Tab-separated table of N, CA and C in Angstrom:
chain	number	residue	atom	x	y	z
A	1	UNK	N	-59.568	102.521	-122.194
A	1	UNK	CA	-60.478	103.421	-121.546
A	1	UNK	C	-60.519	104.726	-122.315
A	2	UNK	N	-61.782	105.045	-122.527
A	2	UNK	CA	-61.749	106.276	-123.042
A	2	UNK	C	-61.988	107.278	-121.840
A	3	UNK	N	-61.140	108.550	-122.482
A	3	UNK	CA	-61.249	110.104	-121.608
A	3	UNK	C	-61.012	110.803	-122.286
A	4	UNK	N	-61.916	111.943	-121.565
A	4	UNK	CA	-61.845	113.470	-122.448
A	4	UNK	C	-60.991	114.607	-121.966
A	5	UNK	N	-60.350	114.269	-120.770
A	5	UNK	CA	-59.293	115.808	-120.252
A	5	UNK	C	-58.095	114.709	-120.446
A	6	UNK	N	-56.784	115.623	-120.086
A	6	UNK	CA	-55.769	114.937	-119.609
A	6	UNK	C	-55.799	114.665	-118.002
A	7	UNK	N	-56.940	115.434	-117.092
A	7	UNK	CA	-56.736	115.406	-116.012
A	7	UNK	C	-57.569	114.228	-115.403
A	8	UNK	N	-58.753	113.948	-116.500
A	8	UNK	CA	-59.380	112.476	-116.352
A	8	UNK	C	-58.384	111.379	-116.864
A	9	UNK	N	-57.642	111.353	-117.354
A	9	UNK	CA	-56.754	110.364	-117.830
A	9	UNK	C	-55.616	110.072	-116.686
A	10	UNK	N	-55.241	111.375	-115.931
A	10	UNK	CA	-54.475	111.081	-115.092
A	10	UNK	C	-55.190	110.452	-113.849
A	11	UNK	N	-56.507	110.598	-113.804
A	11	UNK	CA	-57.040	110.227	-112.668
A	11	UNK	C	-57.645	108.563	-112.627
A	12	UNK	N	-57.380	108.513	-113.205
A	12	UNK	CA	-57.859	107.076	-114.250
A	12	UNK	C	-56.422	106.040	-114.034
A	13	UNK	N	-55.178	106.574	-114.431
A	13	UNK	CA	-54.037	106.340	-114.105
A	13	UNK	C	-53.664	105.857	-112.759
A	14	UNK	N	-54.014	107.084	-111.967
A	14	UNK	CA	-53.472	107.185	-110.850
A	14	UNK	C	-54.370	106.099	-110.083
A	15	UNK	N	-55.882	105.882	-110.177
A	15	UNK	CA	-56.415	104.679	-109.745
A	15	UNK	C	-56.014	103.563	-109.675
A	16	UNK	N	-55.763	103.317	-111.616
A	16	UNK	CA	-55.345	101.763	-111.778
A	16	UNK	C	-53.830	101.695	-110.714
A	17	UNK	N	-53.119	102.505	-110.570
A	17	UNK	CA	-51.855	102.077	-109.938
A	17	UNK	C	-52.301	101.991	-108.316
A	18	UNK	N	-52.944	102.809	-107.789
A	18	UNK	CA	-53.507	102.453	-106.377
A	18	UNK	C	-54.255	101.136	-106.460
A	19	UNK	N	-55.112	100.325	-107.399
A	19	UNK	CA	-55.490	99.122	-107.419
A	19	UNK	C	-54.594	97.878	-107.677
A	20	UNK	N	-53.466	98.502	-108.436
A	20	UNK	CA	-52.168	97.250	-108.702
A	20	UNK	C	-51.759	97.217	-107.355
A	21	UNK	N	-51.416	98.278	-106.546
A	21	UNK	CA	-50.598	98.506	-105.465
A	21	UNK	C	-51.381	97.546	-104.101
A	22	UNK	N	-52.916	97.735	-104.160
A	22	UNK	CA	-53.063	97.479	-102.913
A	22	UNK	C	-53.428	95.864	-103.601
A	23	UNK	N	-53.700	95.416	-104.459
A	23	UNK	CA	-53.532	93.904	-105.532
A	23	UNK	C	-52.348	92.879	-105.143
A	24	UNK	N	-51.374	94.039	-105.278
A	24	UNK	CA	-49.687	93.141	-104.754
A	24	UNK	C	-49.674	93.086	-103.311
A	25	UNK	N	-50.187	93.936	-102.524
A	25	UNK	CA	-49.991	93.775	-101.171
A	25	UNK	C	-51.097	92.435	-100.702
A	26	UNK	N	-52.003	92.760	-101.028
A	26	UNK	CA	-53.792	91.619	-100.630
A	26	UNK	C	-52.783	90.086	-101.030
A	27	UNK	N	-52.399	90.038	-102.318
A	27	UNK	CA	-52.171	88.137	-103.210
A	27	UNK	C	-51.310	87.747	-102.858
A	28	UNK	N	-49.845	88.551	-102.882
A	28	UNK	CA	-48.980	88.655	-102.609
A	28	UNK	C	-48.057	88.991	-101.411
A	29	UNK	N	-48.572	89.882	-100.642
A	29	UNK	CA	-48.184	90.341	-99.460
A	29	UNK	C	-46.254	91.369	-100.240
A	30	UNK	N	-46.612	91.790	-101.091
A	30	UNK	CA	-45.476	92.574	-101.807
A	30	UNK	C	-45.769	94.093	-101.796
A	31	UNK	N	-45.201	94.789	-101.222
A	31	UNK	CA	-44.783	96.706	-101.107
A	31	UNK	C	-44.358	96.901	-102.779
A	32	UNK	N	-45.408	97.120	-103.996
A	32	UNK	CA	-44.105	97.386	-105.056
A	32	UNK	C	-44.076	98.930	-105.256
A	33	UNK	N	-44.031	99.105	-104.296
A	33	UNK	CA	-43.640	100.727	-104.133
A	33	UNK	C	-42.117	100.622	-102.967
A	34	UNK	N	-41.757	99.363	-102.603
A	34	UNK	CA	-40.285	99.406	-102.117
A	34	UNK	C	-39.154	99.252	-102.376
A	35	UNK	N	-38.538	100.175	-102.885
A	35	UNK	CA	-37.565	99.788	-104.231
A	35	UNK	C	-36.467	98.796	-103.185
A	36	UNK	N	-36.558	98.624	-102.476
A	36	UNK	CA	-35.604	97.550	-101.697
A	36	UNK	C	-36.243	95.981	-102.030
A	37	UNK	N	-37.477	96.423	-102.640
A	37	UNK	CA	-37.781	94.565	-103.540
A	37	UNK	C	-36.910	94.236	-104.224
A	38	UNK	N	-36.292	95.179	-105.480
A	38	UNK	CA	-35.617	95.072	-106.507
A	38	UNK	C	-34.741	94.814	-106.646
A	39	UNK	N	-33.914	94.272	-107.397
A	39	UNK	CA	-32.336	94.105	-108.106
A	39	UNK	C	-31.866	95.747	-108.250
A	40	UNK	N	-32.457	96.372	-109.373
A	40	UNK	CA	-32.022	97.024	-109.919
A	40	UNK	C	-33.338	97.969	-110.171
A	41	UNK	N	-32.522	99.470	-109.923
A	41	UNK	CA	-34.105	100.432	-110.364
A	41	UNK	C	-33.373	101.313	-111.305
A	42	UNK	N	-33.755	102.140	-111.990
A	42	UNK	CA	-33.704	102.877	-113.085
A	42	UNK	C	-34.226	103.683	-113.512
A	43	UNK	N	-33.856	105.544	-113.256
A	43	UNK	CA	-34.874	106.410	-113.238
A	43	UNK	C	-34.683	106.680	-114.978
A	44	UNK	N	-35.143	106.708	-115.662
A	44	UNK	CA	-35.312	106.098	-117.586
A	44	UNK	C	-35.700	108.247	-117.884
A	45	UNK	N	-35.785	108.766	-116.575
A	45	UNK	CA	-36.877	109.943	-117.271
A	45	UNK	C	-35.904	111.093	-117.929
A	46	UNK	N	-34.448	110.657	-118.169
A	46	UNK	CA	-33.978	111.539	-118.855
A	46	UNK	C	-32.512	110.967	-119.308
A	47	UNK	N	-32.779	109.367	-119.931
A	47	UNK	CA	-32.309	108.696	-120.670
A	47	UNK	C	-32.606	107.958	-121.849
A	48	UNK	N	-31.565	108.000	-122.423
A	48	UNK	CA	-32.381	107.304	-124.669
A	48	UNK	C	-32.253	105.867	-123.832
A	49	UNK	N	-33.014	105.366	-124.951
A	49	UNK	CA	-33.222	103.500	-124.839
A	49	UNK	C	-31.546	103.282	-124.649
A	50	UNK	N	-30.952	103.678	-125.808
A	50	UNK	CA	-29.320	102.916	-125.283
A	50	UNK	C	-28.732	103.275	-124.193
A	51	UNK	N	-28.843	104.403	-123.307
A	51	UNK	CA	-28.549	104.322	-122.011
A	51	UNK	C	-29.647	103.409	-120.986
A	52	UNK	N	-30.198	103.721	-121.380
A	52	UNK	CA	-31.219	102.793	-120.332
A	52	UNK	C	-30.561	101.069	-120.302
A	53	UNK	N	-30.218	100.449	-122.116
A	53	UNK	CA	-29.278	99.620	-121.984
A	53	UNK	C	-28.139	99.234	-121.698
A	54	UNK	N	-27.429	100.104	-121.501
A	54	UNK	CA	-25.996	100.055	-120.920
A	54	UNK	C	-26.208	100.031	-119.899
A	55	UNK	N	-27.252	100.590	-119.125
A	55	UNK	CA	-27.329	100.673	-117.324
A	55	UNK	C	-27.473	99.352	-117.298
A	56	UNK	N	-28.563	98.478	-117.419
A	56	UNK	CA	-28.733	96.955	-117.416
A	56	UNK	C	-27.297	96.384	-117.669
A	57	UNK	N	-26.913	96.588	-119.055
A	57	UNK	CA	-25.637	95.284	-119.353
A	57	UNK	C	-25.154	95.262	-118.404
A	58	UNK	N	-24.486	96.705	-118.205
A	58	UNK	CA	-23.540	96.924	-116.722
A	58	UNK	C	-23.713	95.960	-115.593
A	59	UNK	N	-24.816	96.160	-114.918
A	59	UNK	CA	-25.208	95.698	-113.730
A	59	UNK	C	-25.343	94.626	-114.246
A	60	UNK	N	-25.879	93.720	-115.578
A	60	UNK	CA	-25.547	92.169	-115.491
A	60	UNK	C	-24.209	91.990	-115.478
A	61	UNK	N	-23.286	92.430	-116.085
A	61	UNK	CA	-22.109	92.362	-116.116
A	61	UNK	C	-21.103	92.129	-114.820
A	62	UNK	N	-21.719	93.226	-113.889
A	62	UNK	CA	-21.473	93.160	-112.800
A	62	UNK	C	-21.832	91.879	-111.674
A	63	UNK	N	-22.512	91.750	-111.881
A	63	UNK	CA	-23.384	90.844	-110.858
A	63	UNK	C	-23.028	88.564	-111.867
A	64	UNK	N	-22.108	88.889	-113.002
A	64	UNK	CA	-21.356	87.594	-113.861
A	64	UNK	C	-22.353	87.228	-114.747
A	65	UNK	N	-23.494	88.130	-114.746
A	65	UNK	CA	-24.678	87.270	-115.537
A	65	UNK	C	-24.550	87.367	-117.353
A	66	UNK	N	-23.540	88.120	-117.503
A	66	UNK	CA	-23.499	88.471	-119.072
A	66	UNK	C	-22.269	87.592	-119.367
């Protein structure tokens, strides 16, 4: 998609995720805005890729999967 602000880009954004959202609820009957779906969540916004990987191993590790 093309856009010319950052504030059209965010708005553009923020759509497609209100259309995934109400998509998973309609096909699926899935909340993926409930992090109680998940295994595992991971806030990444002020971690390098190798922490972000160690959080995973861990928790496979934990859980016998590694």
């Amino acid at each position: 998609e093309k856009v010319k602000t950052i504030q059209e880009a965010r708005e553009v954004l923020q759509t497609r995720y209100a259309n995934d959202v109400s998509r998973m609820k309609r096909i699926y009957g899935v909340d993926i805005e409930d992090k109680g779906n998940y295994d595992l969540v991971i806030d990444t916004s002020q971690l390098t890729p190798d922490q972000v990987v160690q959080k995973i191993t861990d928790y496979l590790k934990g859980r016998k999967l590694v």
